[in-house]
Tab-separated table of C-alpha atoms and ligand atoms in Angstrom:
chain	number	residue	atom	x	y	z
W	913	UNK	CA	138.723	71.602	38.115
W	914	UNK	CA	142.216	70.783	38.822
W	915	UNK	CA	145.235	72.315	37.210
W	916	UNK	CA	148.732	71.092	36.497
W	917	UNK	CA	151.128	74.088	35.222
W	918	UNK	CA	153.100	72.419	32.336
W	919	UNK	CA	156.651	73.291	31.409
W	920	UNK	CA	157.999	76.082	28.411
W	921	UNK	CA	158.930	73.113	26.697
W	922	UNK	CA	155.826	71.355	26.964
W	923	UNK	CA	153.966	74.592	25.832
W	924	UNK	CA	156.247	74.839	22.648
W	925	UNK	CA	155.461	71.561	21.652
W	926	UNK	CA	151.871	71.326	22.934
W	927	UNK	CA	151.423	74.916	20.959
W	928	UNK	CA	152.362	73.176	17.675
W	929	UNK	CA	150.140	70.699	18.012
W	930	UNK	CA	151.496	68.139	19.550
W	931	UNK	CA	149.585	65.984	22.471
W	932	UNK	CA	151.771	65.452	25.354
W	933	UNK	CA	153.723	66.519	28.317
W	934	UNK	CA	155.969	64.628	29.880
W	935	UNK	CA	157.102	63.237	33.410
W	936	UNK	CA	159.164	66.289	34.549
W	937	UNK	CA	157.450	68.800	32.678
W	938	UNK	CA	154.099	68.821	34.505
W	939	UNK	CA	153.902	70.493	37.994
W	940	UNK	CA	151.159	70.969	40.738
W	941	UNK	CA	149.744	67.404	40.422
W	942	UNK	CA	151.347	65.266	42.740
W	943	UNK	CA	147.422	64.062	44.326
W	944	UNK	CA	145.866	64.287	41.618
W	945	UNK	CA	145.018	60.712	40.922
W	946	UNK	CA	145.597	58.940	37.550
W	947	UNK	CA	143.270	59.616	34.908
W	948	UNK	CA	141.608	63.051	36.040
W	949	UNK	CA	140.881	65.365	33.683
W	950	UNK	CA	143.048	68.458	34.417
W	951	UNK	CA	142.759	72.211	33.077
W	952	UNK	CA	146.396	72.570	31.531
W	953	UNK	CA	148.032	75.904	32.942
W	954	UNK	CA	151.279	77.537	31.618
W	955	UNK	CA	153.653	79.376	33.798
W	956	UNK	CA	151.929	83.179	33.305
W	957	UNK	CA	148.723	81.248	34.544
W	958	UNK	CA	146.817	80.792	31.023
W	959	UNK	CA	144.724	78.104	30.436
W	960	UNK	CA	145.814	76.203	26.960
W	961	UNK	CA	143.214	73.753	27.419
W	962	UNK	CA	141.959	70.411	29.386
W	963	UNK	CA	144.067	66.670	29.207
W	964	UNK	CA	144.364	63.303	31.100
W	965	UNK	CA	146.703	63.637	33.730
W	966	UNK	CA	148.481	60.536	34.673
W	967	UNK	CA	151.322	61.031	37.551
W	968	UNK	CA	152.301	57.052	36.762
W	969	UNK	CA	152.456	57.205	33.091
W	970	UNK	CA	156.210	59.041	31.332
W	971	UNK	CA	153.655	60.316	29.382
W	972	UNK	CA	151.559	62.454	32.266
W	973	UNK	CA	149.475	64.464	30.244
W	974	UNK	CA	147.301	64.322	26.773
W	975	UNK	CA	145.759	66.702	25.115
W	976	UNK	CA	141.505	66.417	25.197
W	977	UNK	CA	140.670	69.886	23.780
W	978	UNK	CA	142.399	73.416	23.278
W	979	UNK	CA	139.813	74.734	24.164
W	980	UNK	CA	139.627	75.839	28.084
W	981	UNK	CA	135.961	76.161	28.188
W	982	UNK	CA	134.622	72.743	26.502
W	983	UNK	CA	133.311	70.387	28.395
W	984	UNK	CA	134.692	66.487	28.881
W	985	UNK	CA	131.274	64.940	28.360
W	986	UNK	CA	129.295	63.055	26.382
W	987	UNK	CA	128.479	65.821	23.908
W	988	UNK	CA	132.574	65.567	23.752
W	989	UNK	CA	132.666	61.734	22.904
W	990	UNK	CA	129.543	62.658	20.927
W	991	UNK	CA	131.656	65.245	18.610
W	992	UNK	CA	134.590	63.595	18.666
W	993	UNK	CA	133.649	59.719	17.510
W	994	UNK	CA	130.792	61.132	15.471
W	995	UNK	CA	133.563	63.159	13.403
W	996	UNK	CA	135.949	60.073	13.316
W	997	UNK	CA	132.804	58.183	11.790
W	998	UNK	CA	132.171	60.794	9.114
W	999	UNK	CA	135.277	60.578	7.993
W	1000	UNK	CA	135.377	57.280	7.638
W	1001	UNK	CA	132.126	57.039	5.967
W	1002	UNK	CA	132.796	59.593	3.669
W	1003	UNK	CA	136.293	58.538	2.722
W	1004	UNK	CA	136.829	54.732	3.571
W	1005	UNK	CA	133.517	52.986	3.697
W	1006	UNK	CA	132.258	51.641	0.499
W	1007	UNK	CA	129.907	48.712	-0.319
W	1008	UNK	CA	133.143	46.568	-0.878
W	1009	UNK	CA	135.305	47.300	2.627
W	1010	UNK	CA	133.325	47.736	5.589
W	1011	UNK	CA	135.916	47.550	8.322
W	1012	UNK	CA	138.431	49.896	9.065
W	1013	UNK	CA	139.648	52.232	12.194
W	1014	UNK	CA	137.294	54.110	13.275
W	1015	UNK	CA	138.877	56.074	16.021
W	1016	UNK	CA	143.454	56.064	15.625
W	1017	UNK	CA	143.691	57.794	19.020
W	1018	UNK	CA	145.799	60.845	18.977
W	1019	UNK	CA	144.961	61.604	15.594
W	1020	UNK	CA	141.281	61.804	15.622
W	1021	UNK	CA	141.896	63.816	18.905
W	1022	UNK	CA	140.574	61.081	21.387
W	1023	UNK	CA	143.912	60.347	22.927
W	1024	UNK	CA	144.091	57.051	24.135
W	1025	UNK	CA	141.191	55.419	22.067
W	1026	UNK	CA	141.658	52.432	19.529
W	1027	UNK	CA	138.081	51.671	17.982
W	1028	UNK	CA	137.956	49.269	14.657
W	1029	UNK	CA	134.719	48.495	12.749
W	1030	UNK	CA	134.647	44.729	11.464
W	1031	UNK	CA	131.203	44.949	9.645
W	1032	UNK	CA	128.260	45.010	12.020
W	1033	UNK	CA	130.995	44.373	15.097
W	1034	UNK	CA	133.061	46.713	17.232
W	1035	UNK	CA	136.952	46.250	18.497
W	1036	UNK	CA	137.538	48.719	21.607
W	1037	UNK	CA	141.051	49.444	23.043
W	1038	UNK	CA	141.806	51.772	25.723
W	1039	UNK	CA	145.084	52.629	26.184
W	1040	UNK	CA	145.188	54.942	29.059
W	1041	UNK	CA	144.049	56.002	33.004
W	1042	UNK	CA	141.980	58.651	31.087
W	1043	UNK	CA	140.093	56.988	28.753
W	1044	UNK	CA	139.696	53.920	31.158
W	1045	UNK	CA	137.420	56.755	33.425
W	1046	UNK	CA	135.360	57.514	29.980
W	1047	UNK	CA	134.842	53.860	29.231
W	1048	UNK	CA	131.100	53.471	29.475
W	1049	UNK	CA	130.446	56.920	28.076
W	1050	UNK	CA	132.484	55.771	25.288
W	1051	UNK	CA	130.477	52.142	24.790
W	1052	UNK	CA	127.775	54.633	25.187
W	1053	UNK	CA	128.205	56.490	22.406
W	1054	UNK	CA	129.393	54.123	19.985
W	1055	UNK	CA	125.917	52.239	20.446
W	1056	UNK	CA	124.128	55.093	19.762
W	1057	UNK	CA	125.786	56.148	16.771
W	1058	UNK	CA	126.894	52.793	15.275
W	1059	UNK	CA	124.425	50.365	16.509
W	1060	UNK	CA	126.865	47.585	16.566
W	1061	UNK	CA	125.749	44.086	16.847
W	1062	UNK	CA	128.363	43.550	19.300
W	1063	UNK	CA	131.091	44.959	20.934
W	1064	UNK	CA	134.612	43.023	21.727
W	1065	UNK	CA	137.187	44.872	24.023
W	1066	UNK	CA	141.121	44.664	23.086
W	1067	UNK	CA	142.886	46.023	25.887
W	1068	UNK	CA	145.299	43.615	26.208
W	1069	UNK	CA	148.043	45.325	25.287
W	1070	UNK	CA	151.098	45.860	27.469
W	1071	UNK	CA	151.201	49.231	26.864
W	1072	UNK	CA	148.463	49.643	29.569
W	1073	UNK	CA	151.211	48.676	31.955
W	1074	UNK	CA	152.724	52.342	31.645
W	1075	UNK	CA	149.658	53.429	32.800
W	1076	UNK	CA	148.643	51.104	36.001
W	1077	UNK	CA	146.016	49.522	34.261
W	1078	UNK	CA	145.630	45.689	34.713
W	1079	UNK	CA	145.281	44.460	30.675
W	1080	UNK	CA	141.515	43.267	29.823
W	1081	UNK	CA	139.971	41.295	27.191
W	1082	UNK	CA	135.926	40.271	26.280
W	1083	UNK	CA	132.953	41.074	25.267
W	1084	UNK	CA	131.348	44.602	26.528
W	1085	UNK	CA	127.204	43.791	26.604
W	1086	UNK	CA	126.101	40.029	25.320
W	1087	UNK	CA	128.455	37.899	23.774
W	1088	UNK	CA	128.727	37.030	19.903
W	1089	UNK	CA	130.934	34.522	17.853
W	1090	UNK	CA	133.839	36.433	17.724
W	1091	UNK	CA	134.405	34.762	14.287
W	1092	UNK	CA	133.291	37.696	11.962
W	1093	UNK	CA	133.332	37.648	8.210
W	1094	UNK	CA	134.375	41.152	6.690
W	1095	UNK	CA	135.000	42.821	3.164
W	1096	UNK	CA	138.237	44.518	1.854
W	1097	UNK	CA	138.299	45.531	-1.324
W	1098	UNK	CA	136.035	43.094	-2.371
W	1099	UNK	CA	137.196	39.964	-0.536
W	1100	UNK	CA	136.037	38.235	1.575
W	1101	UNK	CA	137.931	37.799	5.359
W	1102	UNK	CA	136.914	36.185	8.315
W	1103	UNK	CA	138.518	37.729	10.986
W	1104	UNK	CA	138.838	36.348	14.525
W	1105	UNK	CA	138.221	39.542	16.760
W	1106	UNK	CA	138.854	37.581	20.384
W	1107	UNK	CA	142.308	35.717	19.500
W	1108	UNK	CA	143.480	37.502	16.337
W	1109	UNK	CA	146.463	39.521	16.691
W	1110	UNK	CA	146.247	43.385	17.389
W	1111	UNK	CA	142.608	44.252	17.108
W	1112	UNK	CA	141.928	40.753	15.062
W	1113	UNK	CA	143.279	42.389	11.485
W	1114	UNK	CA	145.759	44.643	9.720
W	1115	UNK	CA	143.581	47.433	8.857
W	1116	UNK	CA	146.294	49.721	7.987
W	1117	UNK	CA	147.548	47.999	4.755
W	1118	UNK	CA	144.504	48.225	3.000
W	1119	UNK	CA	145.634	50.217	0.440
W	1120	UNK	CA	148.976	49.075	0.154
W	1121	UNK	CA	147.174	45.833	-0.761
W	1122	UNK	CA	145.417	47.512	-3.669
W	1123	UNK	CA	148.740	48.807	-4.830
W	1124	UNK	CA	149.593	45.593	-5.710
W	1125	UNK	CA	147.097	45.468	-8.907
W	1126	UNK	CA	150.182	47.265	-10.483
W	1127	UNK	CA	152.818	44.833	-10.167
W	1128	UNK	CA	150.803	41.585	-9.974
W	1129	UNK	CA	149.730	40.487	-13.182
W	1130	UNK	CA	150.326	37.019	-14.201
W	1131	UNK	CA	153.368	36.668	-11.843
W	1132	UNK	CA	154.494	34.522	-8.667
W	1133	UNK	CA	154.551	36.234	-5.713
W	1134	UNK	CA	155.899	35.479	-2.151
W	1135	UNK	CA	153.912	37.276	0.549
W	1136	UNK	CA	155.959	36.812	3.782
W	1137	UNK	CA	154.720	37.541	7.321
W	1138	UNK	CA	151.175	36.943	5.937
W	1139	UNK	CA	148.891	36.567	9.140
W	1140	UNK	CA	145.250	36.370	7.648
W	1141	UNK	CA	146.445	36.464	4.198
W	1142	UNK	CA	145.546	40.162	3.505
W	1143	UNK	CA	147.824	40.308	0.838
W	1144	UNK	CA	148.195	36.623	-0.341
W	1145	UNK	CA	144.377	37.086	-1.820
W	1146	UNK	CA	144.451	40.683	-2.925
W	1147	UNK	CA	147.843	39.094	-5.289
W	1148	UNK	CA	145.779	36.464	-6.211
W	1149	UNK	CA	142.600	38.515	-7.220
W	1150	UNK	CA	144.759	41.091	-9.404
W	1151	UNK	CA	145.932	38.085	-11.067
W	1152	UNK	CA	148.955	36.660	-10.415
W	1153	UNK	CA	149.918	33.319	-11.198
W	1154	UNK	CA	150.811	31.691	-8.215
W	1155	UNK	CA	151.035	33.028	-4.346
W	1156	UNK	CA	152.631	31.628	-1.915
W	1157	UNK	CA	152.024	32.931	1.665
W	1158	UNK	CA	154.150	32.584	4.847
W	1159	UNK	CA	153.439	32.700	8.225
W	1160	UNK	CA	154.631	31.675	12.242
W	1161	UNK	CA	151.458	31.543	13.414
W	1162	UNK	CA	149.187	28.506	12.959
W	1163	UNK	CA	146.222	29.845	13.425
W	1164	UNK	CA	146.969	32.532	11.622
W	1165	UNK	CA	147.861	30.115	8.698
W	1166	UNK	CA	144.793	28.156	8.851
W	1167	UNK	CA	142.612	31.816	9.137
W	1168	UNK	CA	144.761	32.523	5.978
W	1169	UNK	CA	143.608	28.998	4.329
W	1170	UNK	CA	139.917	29.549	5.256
W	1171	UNK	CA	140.276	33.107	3.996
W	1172	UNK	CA	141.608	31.673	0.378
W	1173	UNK	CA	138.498	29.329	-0.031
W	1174	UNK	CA	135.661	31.442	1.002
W	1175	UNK	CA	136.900	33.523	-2.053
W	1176	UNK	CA	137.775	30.767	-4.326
W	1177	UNK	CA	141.103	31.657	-4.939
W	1178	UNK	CA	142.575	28.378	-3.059
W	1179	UNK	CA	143.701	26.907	-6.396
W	1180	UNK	CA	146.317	30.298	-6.760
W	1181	UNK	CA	147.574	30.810	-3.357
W	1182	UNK	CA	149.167	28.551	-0.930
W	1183	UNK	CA	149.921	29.007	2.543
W	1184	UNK	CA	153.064	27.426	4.477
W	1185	UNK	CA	153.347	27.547	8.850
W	1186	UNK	CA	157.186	28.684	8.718
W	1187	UNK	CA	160.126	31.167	9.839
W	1188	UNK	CA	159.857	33.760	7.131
W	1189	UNK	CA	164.141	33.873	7.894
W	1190	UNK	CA	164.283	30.072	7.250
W	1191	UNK	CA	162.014	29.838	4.235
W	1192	UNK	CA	163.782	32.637	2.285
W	1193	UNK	CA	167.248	30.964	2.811
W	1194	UNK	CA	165.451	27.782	1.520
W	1195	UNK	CA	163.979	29.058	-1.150
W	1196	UNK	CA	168.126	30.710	-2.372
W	1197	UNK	CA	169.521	27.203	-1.535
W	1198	UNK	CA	166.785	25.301	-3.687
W	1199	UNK	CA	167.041	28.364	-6.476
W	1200	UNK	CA	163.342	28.922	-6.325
W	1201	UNK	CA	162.450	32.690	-7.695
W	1202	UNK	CA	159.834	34.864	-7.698
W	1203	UNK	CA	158.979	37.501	-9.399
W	1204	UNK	CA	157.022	40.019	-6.666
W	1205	UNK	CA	158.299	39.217	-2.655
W	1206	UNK	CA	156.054	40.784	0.205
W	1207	UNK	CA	157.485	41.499	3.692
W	1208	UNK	CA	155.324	43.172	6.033
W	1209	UNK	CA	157.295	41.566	9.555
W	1210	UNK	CA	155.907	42.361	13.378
W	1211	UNK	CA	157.779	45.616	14.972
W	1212	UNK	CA	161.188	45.025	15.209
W	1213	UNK	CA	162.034	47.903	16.832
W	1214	UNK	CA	159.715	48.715	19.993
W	1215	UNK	CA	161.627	51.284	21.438
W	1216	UNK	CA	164.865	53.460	20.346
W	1217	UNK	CA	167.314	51.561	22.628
W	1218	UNK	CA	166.370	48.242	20.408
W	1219	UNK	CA	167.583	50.059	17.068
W	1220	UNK	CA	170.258	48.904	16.386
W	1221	UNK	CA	169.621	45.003	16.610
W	1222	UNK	CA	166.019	45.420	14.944
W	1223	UNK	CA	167.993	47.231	11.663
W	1224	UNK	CA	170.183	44.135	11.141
W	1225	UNK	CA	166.779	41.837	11.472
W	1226	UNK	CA	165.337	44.481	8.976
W	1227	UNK	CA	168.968	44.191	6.909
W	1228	UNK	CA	168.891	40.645	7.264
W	1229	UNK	CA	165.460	39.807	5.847
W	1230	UNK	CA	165.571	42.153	2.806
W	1231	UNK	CA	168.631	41.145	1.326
W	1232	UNK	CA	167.315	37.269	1.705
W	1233	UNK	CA	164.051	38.840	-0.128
W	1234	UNK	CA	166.276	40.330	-2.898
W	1235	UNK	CA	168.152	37.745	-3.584
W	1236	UNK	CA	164.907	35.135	-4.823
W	1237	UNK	CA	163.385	38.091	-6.426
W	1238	UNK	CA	163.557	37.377	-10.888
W	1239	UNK	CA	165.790	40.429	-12.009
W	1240	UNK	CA	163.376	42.763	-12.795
W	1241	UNK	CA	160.994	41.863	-10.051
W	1242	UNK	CA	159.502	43.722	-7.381
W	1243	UNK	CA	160.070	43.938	-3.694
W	1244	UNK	CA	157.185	45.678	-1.766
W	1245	UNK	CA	158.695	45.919	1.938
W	1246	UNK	CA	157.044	47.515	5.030
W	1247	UNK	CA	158.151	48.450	8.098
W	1248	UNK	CA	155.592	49.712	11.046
W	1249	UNK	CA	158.094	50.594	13.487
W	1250	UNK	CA	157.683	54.265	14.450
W	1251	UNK	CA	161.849	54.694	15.124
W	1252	UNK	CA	162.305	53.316	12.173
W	1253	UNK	CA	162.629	56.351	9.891
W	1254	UNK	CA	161.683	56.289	6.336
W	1255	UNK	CA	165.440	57.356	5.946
W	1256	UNK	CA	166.819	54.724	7.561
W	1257	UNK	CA	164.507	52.456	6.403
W	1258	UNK	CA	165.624	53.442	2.739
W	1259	UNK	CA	169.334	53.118	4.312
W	1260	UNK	CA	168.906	49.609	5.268
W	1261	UNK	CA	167.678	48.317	1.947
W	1262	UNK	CA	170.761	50.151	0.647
W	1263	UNK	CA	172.594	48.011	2.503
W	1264	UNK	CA	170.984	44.927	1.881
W	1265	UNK	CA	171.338	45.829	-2.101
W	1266	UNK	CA	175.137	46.541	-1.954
W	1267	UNK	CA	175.617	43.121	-0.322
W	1268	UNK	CA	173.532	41.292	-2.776
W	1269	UNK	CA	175.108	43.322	-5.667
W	1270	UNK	CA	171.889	44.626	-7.007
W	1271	UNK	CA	170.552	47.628	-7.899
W	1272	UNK	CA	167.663	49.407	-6.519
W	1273	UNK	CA	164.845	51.718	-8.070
W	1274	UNK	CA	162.190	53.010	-5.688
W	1275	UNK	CA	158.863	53.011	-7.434
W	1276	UNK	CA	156.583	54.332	-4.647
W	1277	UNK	CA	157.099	55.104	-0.687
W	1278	UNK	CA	153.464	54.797	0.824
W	1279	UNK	CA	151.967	54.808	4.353
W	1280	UNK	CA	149.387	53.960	6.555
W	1281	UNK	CA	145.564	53.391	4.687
W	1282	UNK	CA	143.073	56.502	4.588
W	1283	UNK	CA	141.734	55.369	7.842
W	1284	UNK	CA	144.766	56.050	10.001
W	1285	UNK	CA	145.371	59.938	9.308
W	1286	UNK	CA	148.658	61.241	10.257
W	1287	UNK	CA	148.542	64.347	12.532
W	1288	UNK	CA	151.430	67.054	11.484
W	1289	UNK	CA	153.056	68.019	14.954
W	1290	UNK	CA	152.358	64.700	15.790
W	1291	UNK	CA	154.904	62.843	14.121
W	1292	UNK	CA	153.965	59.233	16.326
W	1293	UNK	CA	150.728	58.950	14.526
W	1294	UNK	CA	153.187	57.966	11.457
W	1295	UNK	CA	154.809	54.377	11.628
W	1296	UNK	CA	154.132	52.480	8.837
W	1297	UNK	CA	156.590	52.470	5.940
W	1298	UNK	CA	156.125	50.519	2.708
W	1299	UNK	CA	158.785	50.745	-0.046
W	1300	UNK	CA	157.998	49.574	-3.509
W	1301	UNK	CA	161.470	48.666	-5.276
W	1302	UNK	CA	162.006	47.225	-8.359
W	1303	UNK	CA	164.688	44.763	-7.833
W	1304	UNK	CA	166.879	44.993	-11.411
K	1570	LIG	N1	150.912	41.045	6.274
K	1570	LIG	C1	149.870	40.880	7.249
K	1570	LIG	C2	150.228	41.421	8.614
K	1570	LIG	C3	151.526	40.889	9.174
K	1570	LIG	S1	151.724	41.150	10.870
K	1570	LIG	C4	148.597	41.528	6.749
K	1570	LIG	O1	148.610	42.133	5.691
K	1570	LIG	O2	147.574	41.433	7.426
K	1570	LIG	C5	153.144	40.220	11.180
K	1570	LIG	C6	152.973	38.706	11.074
K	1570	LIG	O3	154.265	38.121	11.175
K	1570	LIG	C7	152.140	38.044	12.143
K	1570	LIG	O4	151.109	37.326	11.521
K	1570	LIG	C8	153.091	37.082	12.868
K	1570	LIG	O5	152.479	35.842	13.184
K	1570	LIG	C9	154.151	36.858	11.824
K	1570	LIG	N2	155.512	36.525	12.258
K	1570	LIG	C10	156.216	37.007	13.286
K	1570	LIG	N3	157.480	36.527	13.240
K	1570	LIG	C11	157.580	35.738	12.138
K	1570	LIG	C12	158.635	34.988	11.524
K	1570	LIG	N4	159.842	34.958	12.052
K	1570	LIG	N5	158.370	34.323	10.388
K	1570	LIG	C13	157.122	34.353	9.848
K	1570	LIG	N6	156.117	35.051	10.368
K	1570	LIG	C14	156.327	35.726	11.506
């Protein structure tokens, strides 16, 4: 097997559990070509274990195993999805939410690897050189242990870019109706797995959703940025009054409308195609109020050069949220931008607050849902914020 020596840097960080090496910190692999699995040397000649090397990609190597002797195989894909799975079926699958991530990459050790279970129906998306090699042992196993009705492929992402890879999109084996109906929490969602964003659904909200039951109750509640209407229903089903949801996207919007009926909650919430920016202003200038406001907005921030103009979008639409949320209300705000740091994130509604002249009470800071773990020494696998404030 090949070897690549990484640097004392690398090791350090590697040793505490982090994934990668860098450009510039691997040596000895100049032919090696993209996505070979590599035996990862230090400088005194150890072995600290096997990775994907990819010369192309800033990020050259990942982490596979720590151990030097285990084998990249299928009894590897075997261990490694078949402990994602029992994990998820021990601690996220119930009778009433049978779709969630089944494999989040780096932190269920398969570097690389996106795979979300809608139901009956698989979402694949491969994200480097590495895993693109594994691909069909991968399919491989998740038919045998899953037995999926279908599989859809996601990698359409741009991130494969980074790594050489061309993006790629369809059905892996015999085509379906990409149209899937799912349960969260008891709802009902039909999900669009081919042109849906991301993988076709938010998975990793789930529970933030359920929070919600708290708050809820008999009130009116703005959910902005609503794609699918995720959280437009669960409001609706813990009671609230009246739910308005917001989104760009049309399709998304008429998903979201679809989504209210098949539960029969299309009487409570309503769903509007508009500028979440433009609708809040409209909603101050025409003195509307609500008494709960949800933002959950796309990635602002993709990368740490954009920081500083993604914190004013992040400034901007908070204070517009707290200034049509009832004194007392609630503002339940997310952001899923990895450089966004809970402490900024916390600095920016400061902000916002000061220049609306209200105070702020934090009533919970949450995360990602149960399904996407975050790996300590791995401080990537953690990007989504959500900050419950009471708005007094
Ligand atoms: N809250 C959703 C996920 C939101 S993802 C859930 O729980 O599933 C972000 C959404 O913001 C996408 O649906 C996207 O279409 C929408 N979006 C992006 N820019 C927007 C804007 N300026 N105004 C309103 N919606 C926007």
């Amino acid at each position: 097997m090949e070897r690549v020596i990484i640097s004392r840097r690398a090791e350090e960080r590697i040793l505490r559990g982090h994934p990668w090496a860098y450009q510039g910190e691997v040596s000895g692999g100049e032919k090696i070509p993209p996505g070979t699995v590599v035996a990862i040397g230090n400088r005194k000649g150890r072995v600290l274990g096997k990775g994907h090397y990819n010369p192309r990609s800033k990020i050259a190597l990942r982490v596979l195993t720590r151990d030097p002797e285990e084998a990249i195989d299928i009894s590897f894909f075997r261990r490694r999805i078949g402990r994602a799975l029992g994990y998820r079926e021990r601690y996220v699958f119930r009778p009433d939410t049978d779709c969630y991530r089944l494999v989040f990459a780096e932190a269920d050790f398969l570097p690389g690897l996106i795979v979300d279970r809608f139901g009956l129906y698989l979402v694949v998306q491969i994200l480097t050189a590495g895993m693109e090699n594994h691909r069909e042992v991968i399919v491989d196993v998740l038919q045998e242990l899953l037995k999926p009705q279908g599989i859809y492929e996601r990698s359409d992402v741009s991130v494969r870019e980074l790594e050489g890879l061309p993006l790629r999109q369809g059905f892996i084996g015999p085509p379906f109706e990409p149209l899937v109906t799912v349960r969260e929490n008891g709802l009902l969602l039909q999900v669009d797995l081919a042109s849906g964003q991301k993988t076709g659904y938010f998975l990793d909200q789930r529970d933030n959703r359920v929070f919600l039951r708290h708050f809820v109750r008999d009130r009116r509640v703005l959910d902005c940025f609503s794609y699918i209407g995720g959280f437009s229903l669960h409001a609706a089903f813990f009671g609230a009054r009246e739910v308005i949801g917001v989104d760009l996207s049309e399709e998304a919007i008429r998903c979201a409308v679809r989504n209210a009926q098949l539960n029969g909650l299309e009487k409570v919430v309503h769903f509007e195609v508009a500028n979440a920016f433009d609708f809040l202003r409209e909603m101050d200038r025409t003195g509307e109020r609500f008494e709960v406001v949800i933002l959950d907005p796309p990635a602002f921030v993709k990368s740490k050069q954009a920081l500083s103009g993604a914190l004013r979008g992040y400034k901007e639409i908070n204070l517009r949220a707290m200034k049509i949320i009832a004194p007392g209300g609630i503002l339940m705000t997310s952001s899923c931008s990895h450089h966004l740091s809970l402490e900024l994130f916390r600095a920016v509604l400061e902000e916002a607050s000061l220049d609306v002249k209200r105070r702020i009470r934090i009533l919970a800071e949450r995360g990602q849902a149960l399904d996407h773990p975050v790996l300590l020494g791995y401080e990537e696998s953690q990007y989504l914020k959500c900050l419950v404030v009471e708005v007094v």
